[in-house]
Coordinates of C-alpha atoms and ligand atoms in Angstrom, one line a residue:
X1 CA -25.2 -0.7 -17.8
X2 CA -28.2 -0.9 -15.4
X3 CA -28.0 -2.1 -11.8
X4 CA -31.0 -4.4 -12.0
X5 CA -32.0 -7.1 -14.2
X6 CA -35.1 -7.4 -15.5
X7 CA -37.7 -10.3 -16.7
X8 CA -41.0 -10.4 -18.9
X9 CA -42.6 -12.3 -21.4
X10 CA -42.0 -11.2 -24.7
X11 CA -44.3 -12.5 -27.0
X12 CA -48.0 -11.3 -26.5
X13 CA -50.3 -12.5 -23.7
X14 CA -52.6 -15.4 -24.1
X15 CA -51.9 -18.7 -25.0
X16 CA -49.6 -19.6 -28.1
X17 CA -47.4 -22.4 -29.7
X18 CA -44.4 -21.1 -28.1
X19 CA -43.9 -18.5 -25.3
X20 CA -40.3 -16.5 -24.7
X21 CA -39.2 -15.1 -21.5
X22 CA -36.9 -13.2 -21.3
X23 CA -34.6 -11.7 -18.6
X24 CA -31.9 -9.0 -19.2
X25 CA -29.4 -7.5 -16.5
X26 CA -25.6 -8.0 -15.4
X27 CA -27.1 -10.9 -13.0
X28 CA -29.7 -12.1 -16.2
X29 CA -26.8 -15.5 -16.9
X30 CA -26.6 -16.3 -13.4
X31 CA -30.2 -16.5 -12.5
X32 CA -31.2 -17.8 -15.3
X33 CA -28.9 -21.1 -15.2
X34 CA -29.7 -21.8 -11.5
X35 CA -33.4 -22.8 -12.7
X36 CA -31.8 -24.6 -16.0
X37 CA -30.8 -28.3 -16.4
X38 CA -28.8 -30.3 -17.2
X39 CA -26.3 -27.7 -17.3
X40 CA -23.0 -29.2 -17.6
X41 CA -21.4 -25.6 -17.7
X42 CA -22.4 -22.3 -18.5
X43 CA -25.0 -21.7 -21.3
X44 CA -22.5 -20.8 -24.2
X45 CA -23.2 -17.2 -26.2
X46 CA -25.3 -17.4 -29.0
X47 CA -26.3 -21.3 -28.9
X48 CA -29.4 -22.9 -29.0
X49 CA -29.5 -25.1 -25.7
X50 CA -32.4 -27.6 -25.1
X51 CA -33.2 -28.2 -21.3
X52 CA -35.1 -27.6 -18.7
X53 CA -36.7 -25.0 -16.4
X54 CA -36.8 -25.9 -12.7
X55 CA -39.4 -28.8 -13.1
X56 CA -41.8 -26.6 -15.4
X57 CA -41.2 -27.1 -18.3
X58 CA -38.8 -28.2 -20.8
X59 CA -37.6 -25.2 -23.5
X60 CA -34.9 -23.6 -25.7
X61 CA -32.1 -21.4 -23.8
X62 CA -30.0 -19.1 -25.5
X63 CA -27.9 -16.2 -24.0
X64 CA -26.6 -13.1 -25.0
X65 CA -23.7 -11.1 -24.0
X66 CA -24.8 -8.3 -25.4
X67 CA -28.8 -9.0 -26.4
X68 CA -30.9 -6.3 -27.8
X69 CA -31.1 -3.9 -24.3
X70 CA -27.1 -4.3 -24.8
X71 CA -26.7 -6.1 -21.9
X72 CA -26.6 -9.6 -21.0
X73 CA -29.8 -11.9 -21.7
X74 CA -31.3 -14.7 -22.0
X75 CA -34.3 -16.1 -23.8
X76 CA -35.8 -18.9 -23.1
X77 CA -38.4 -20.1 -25.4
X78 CA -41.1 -22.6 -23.5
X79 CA -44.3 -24.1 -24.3
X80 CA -47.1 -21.1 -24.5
X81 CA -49.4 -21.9 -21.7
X82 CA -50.4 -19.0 -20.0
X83 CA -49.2 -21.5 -16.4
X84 CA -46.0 -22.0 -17.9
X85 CA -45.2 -18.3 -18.7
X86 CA -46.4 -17.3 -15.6
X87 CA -44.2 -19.8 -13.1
X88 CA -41.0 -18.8 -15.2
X89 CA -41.0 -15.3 -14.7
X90 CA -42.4 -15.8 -10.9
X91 CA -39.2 -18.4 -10.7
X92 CA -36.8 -15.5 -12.1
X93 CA -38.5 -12.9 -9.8
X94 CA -38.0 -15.2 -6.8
X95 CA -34.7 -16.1 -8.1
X96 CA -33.9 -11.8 -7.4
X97 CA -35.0 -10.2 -11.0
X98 CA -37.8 -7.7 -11.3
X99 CA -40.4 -7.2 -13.8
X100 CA -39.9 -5.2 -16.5
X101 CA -41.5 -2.1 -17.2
X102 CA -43.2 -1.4 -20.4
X103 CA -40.8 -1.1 -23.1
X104 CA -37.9 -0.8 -20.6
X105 CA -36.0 -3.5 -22.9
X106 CA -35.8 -0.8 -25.6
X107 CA -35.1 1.9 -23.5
X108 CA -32.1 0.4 -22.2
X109 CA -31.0 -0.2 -25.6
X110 CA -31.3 3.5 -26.0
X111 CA -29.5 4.6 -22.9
X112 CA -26.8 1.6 -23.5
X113 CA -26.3 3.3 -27.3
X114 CA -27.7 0.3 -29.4
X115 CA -30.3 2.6 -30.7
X116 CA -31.4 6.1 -31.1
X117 CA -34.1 7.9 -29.9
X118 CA -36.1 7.9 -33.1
X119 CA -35.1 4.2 -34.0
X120 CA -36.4 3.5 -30.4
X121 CA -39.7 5.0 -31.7
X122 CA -39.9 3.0 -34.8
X123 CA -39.4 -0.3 -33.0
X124 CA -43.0 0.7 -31.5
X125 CA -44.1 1.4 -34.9
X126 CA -42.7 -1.7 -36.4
X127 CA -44.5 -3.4 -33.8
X128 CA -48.1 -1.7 -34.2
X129 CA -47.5 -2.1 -38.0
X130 CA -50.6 -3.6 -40.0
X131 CA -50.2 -2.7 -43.9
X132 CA -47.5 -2.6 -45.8
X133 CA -47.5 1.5 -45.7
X134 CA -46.8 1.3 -41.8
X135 CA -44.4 -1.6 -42.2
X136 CA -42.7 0.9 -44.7
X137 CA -42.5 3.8 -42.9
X138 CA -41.4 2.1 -39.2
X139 CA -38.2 0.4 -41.3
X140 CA -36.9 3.0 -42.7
X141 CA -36.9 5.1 -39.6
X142 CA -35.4 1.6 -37.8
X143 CA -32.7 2.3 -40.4
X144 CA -31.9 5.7 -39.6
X145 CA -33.9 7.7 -42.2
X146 CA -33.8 10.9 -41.8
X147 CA -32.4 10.7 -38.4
X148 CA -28.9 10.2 -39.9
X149 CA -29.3 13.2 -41.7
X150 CA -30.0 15.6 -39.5
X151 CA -27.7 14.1 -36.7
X152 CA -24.8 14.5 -39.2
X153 CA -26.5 18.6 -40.3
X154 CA -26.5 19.0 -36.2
X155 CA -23.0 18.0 -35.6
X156 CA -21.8 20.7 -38.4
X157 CA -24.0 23.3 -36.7
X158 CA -22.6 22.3 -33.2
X159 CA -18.5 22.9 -34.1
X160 CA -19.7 26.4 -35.8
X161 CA -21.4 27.3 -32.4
X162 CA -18.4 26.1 -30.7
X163 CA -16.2 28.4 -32.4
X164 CA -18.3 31.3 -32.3
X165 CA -18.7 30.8 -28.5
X166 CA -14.4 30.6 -28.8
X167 CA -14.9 34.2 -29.8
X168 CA -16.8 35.3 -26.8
X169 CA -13.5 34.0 -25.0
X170 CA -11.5 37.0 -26.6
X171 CA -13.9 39.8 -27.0
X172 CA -11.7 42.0 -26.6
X173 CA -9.7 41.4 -29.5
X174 CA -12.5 41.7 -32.8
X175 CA -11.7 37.9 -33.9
X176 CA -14.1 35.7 -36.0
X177 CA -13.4 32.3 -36.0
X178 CA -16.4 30.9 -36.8
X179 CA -17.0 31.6 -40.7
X180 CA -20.3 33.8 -40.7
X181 CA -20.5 32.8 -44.6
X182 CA -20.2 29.2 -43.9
X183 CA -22.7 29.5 -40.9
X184 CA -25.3 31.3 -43.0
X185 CA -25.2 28.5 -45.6
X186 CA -25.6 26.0 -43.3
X187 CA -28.2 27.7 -41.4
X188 CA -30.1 27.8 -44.9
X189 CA -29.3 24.3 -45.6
X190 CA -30.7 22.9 -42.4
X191 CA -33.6 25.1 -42.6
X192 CA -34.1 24.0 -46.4
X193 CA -34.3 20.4 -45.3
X194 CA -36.5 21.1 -42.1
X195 CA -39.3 22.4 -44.6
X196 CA -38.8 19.8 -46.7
X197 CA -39.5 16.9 -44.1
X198 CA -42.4 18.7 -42.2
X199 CA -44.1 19.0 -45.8
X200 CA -43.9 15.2 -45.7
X201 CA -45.9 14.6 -42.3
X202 CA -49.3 15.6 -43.3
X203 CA -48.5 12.5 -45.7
X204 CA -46.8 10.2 -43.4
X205 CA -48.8 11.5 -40.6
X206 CA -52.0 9.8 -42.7
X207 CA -50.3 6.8 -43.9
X208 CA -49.5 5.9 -40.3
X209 CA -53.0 7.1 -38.6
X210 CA -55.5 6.4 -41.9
X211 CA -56.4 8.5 -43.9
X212 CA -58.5 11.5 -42.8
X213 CA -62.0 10.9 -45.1
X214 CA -64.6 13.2 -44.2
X215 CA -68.3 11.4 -45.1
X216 CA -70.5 14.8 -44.9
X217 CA -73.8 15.6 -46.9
X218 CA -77.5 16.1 -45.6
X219 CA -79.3 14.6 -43.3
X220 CA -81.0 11.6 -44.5
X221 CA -78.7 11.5 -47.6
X222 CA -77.2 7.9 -46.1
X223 CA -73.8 8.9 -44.6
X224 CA -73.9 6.3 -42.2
X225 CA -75.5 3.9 -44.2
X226 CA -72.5 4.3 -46.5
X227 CA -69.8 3.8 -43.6
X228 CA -71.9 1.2 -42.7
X229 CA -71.7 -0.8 -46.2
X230 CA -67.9 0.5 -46.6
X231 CA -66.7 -0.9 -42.9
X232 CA -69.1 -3.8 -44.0
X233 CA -70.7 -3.8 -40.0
X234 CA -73.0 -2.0 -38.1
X235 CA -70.7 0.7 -36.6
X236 CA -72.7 4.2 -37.0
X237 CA -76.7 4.5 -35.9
X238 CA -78.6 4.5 -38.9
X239 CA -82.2 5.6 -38.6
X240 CA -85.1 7.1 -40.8
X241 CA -85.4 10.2 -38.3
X242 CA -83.1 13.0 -39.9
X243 CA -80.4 14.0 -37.4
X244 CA -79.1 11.4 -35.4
X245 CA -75.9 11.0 -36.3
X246 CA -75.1 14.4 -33.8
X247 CA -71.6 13.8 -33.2
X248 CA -68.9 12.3 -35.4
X249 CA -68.0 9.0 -35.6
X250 CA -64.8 7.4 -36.8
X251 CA -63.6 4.2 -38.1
X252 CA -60.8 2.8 -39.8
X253 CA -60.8 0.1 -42.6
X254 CA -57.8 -1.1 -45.3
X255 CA -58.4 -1.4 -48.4
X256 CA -55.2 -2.8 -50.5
X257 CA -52.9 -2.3 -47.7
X258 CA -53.5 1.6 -47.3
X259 CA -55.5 2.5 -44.0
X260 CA -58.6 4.8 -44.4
X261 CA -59.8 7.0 -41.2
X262 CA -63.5 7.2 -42.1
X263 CA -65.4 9.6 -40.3
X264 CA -69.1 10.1 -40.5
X265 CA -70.4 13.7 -39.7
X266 CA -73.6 15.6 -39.0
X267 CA -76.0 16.3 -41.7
X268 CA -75.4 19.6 -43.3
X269 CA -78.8 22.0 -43.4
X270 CA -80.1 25.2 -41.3
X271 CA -81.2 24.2 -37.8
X272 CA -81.8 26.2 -34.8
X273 CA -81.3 23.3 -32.9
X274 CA -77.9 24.3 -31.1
X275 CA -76.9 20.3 -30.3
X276 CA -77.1 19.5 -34.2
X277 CA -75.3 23.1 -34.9
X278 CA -72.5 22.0 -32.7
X279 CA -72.5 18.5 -34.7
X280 CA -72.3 20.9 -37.8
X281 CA -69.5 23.1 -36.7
X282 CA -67.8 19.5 -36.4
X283 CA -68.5 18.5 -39.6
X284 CA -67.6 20.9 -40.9
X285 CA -64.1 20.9 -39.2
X286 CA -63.4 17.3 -40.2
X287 CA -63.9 18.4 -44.1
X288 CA -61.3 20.9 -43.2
X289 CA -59.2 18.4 -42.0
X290 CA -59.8 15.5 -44.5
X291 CA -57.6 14.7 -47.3
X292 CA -60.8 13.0 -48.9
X293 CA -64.5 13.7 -48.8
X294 CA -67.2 11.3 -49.7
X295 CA -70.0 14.1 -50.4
X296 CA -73.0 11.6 -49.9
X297 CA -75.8 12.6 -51.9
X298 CA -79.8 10.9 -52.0
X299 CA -80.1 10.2 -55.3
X300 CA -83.6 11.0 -55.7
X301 CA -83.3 15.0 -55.4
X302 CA -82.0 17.2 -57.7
X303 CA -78.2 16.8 -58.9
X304 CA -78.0 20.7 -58.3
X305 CA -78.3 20.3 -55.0
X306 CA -75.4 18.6 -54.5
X307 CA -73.4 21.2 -56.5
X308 CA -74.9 23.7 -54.5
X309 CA -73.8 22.4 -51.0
X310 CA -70.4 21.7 -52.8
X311 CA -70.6 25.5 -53.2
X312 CA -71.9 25.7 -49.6
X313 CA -69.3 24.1 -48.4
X314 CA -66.5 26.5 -49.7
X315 CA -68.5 29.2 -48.4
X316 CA -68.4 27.8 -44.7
X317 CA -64.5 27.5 -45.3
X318 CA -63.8 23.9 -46.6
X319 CA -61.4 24.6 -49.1
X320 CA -61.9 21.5 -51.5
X321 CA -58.5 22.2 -54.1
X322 CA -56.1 19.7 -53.2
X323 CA -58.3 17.4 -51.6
X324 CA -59.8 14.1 -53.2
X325 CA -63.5 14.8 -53.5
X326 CA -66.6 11.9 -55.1
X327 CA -70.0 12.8 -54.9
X328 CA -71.3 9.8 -53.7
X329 CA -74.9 9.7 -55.7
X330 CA -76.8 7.0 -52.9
X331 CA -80.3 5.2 -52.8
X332 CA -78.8 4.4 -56.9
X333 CA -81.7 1.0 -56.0
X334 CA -85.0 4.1 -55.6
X335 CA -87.1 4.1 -59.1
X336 CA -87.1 7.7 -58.3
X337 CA -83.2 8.0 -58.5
X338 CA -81.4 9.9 -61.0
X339 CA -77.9 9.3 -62.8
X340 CA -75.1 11.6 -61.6
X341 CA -74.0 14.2 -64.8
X342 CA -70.9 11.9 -66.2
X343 CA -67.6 12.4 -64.7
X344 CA -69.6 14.2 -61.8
X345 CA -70.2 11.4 -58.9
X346 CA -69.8 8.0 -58.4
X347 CA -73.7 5.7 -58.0
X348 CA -74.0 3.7 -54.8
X349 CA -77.0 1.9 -53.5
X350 CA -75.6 1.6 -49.9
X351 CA -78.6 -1.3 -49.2
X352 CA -77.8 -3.2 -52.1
X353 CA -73.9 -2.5 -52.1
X354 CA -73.7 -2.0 -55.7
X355 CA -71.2 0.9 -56.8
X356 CA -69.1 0.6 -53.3
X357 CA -66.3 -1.7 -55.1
X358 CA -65.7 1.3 -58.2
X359 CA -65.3 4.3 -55.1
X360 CA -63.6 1.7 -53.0
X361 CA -61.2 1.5 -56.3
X362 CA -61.0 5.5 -56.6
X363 CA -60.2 6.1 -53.0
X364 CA -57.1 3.6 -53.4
X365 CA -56.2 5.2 -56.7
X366 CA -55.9 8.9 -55.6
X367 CA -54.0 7.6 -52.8
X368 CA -51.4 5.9 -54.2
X369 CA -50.8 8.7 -56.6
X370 CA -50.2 11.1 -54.2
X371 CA -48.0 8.4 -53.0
X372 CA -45.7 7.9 -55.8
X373 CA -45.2 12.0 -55.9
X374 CA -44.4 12.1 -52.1
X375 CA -40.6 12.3 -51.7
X376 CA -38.9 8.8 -50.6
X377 CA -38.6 9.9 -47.2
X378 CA -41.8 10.6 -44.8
X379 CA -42.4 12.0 -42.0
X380 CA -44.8 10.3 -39.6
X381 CA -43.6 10.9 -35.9
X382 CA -45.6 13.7 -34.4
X383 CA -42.5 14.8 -32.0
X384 CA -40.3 14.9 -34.7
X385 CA -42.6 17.2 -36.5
X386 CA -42.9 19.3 -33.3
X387 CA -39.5 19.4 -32.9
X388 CA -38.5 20.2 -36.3
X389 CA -40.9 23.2 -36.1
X390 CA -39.0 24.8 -32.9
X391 CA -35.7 24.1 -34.3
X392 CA -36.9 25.7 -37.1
X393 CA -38.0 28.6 -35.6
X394 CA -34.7 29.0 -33.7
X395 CA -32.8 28.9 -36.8
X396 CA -35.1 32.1 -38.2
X397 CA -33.8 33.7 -35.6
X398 CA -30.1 32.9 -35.9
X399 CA -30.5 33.9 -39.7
X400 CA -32.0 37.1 -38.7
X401 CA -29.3 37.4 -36.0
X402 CA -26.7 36.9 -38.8
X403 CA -28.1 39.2 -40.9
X404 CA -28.7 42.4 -38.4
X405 CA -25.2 41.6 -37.6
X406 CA -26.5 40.8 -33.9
X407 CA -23.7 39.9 -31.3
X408 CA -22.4 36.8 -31.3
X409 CA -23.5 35.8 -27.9
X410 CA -27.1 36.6 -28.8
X411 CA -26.9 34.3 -32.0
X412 CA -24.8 32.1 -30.0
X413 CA -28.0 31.7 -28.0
X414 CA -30.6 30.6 -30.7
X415 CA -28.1 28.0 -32.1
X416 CA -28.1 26.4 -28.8
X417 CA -32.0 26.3 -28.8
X418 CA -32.2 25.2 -32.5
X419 CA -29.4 22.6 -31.2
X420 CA -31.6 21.5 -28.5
X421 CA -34.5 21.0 -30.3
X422 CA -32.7 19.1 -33.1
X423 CA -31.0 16.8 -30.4
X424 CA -34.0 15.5 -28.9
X425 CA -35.0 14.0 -32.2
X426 CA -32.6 11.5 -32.4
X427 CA -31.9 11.8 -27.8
X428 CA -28.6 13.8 -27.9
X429 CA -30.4 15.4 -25.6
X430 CA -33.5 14.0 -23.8
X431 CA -34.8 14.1 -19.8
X432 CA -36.9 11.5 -18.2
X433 CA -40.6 13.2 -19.0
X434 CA -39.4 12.7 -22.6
X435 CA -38.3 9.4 -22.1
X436 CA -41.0 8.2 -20.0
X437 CA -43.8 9.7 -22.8
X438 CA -42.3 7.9 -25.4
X439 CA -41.7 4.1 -23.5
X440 CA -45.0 4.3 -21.6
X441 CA -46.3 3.7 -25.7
X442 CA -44.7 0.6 -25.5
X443 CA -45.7 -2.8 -24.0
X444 CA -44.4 -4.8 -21.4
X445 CA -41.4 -6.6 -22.8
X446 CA -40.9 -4.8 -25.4
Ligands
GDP1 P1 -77.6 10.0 -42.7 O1 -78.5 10.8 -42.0 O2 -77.1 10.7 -43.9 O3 -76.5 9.3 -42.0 O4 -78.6 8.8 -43.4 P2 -78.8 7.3 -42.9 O5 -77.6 6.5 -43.3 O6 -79.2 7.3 -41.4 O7 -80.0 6.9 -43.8 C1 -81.2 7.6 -43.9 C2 -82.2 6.7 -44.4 O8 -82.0 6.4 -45.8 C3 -82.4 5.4 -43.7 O9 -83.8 5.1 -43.6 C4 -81.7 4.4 -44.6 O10 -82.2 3.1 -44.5 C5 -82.0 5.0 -46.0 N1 -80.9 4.6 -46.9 C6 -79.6 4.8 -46.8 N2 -78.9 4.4 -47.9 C7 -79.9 3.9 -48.7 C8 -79.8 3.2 -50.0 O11 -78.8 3.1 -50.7 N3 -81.0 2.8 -50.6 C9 -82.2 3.0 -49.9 N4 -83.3 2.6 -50.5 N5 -82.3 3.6 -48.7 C10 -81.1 4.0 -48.1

């Protein structure tokens, strides 16, 4: 248990219905009931009691002996004016609390065992949740998701490297008592499940962050008109002088719940200028990247050009199998404009609007299909990823080790490592940098 108690207002900043403050710490009972009244006794656990702070205001008490840090607490729900907030939490700080850090509630519900490293991590995600996808994805990790798994996998692989450290005890005598057979298969196992979660991040990874969608075409073609229409605003510069949009720009927008990262690029042509070949070179990187692109194309040249630049485009290394791509035929309201070949583009006036609701429809549509045939469980926590990777690279080598018949204490070695890394998923193992990277995300009584 910590040796300090802390205090901070839970519920967000700014003025509300109600308002909690919240203080947590072995002394959180005691200073809280010398501001409350009337207090005929304690506060009892778990109850709902109506009285009064100092002379501040007039609330809802209720006290935990074990709240969510795992230590005690107590709430106290008050009116939500930003005055009243304030003078409770200065009362509890004069009365010997200190303010919280953020998310210092959570971490001490890590370091007291209520949760786990990567549950920790999805309370911030449950928190920054906006669509249903998010809320998704931050639950089941809450639940233990994967986590479990692996935790369990990781305690098998740690009594096999206990054992086969046993036999560096006696190596004199030739004894195995760690079953090499039994190792190997696990090794594989792990492994086999490593690869199968990190295939899920570039999934979960986009549910969580958007959607990587790559608007790229010519210059003048209407890229930024079309963000424009789709985000509905005036985000992007849009202007008649080809060029301008130099850099790239990104937005995000929902559409049905699913979060789209939209980001407008530099128009694709021969230049010598080397500021728009730079904004080039990054457009062309973000069609790498993107698991859609929105090829915008003016409506009043030749539908062959746009199949050309889609032939351009695979030539400068966008490789456009296995990612969603529309031409977007644009300027659909010009007398001059021409009908994309059927099946072949989507037409869009991005002025009038007209055609934005049928590609709006088809973005959703590819997405949720590549949804439904993404495995139940997702990966979406970048460290996790990260850390899966160097676990799995340890675990190579342990196979490898196994298989040259290496010495033990060399393979003893690389399970360690692959131990480590798997540890620091769910905080087996963890040190303060760690920690502090991952609760400096959080906010301030949280
Ligand atoms: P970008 O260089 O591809 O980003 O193109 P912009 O969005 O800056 O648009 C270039 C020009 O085309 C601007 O003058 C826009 O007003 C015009 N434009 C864009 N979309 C449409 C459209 O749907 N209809 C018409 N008539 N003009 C458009």
């Amino acid at each position: 248990m910590s040796s300090d108690t802390i205090v901070a207002i839970a519920t967000p900043r700014g003025v509300g219905g109600i308002a909690v403050v919240r203080i947590s710490g072995p002394d959180a009972q005691t200073i809280a009931e010398r501001h409350l009244s009337p207090l005929t006794s304690h506060l009892s656990p778990r109850h709902a009691t109506y009285c009064r702070f100092d002379d501040i205001d007039d609330g809802i008490a209720v006290y935990y002996p074990k709240g969510y840090t795992g230590e005690p607490t107590v709430e106290f729900s008050c009116h939500g004016s930003q005055y009243v907030q304030q003078a409770i939490v200065q009362a509890l700080v004069d009365g010997g609390a200190r303010l919280a850090e953020p998310g210092e509630y959570t971490m001490r519900a890590f370091l007291n065992g209520r949760l786990n490293l990567s549950q920790a991590e999805a309370v911030a995600d449950l928190v920054d949740a906006t669509t249903p996808q998010q809320h998704r994805l931050a639950v089941s990790q809450l639940r233990g998701g994967y986590a479990e798994e692996l935790k369990a996998l990781r305690q098998q692989l740690l009594d096999l490297t206990s054992l086969l450290e046993l036999e560096l005890d006696f190596s004199q005598e030739d004894v195995e008592f760690a079953d090499r057979t039994q190792l190997m298969r696990l090794v594989d196992n792990i492994s086999l499940r490593i690869n199968t979660l990190r295939g899920t991040f570039r999934m979960g990874n986009a549910l969580k962050h958007g959607i990587p969608t790559a608007i790229v075409g010519r210059p003048n073609a209407g890229k930024s008109s079309l963000l424009n229409a789709l985000l509905a605003d005036n985000r992007a510069i849009v202007s008649p002088i080809a060029g301008t949009t130099r850099d790239t720009v990104e937005e995000t927008f929902n559409i049905d719940g699913i979060t789209f990262r939209l980001i407008d690029t530099a128009g694709l042509h021969h230049t010598d200028d080397p500021l728009e070949n730079m904004g080039i070179k990054r457009a062309i990187a973000a069609a790498v990247q993107a698991d859609i692109i929105l090829y915008v194309h003016d409506a009043t040249r030749s539908f062959a050009d746009a199949l050309a630049d889609m032939q351009a485009l695979q030539d400068a290394g966008v490789q456009l199998k296995g990612k969603h791509l529309w031409i977007v035929c644009n300027k659909m309201d010009l007398p001059d404009a021409t009908d994309p070949t059927p099946g072949h583009g989507i037409a869009v006036s991005s002025k009038l609007g007209t055609g934005l609701e049928k590609l709006r429809q088809a973005m959703v549509k590819a997405v949720s299909s590549d949804m439904a045939s993404a495995n139940d469980t997702l990966l979406s926590n970048a460290r996790h990823y990260d850390a899966l990777g160097r676990a799995d690279n340890a675990l190579r080598q342990v196979a490898k080790g196994l298989a040259d018949g290496m010495p033990a204490d060399l393979v003893a070695t690389d399970l360690r490592d692959a131990l480590y890394h798997l540890g620091t998923i769910t905080g087996e193992v963890s040190n303060d940098e760690v920690l502090g990277n991952i609760f400096s995300r959080f906010c301030v009584g949280k």
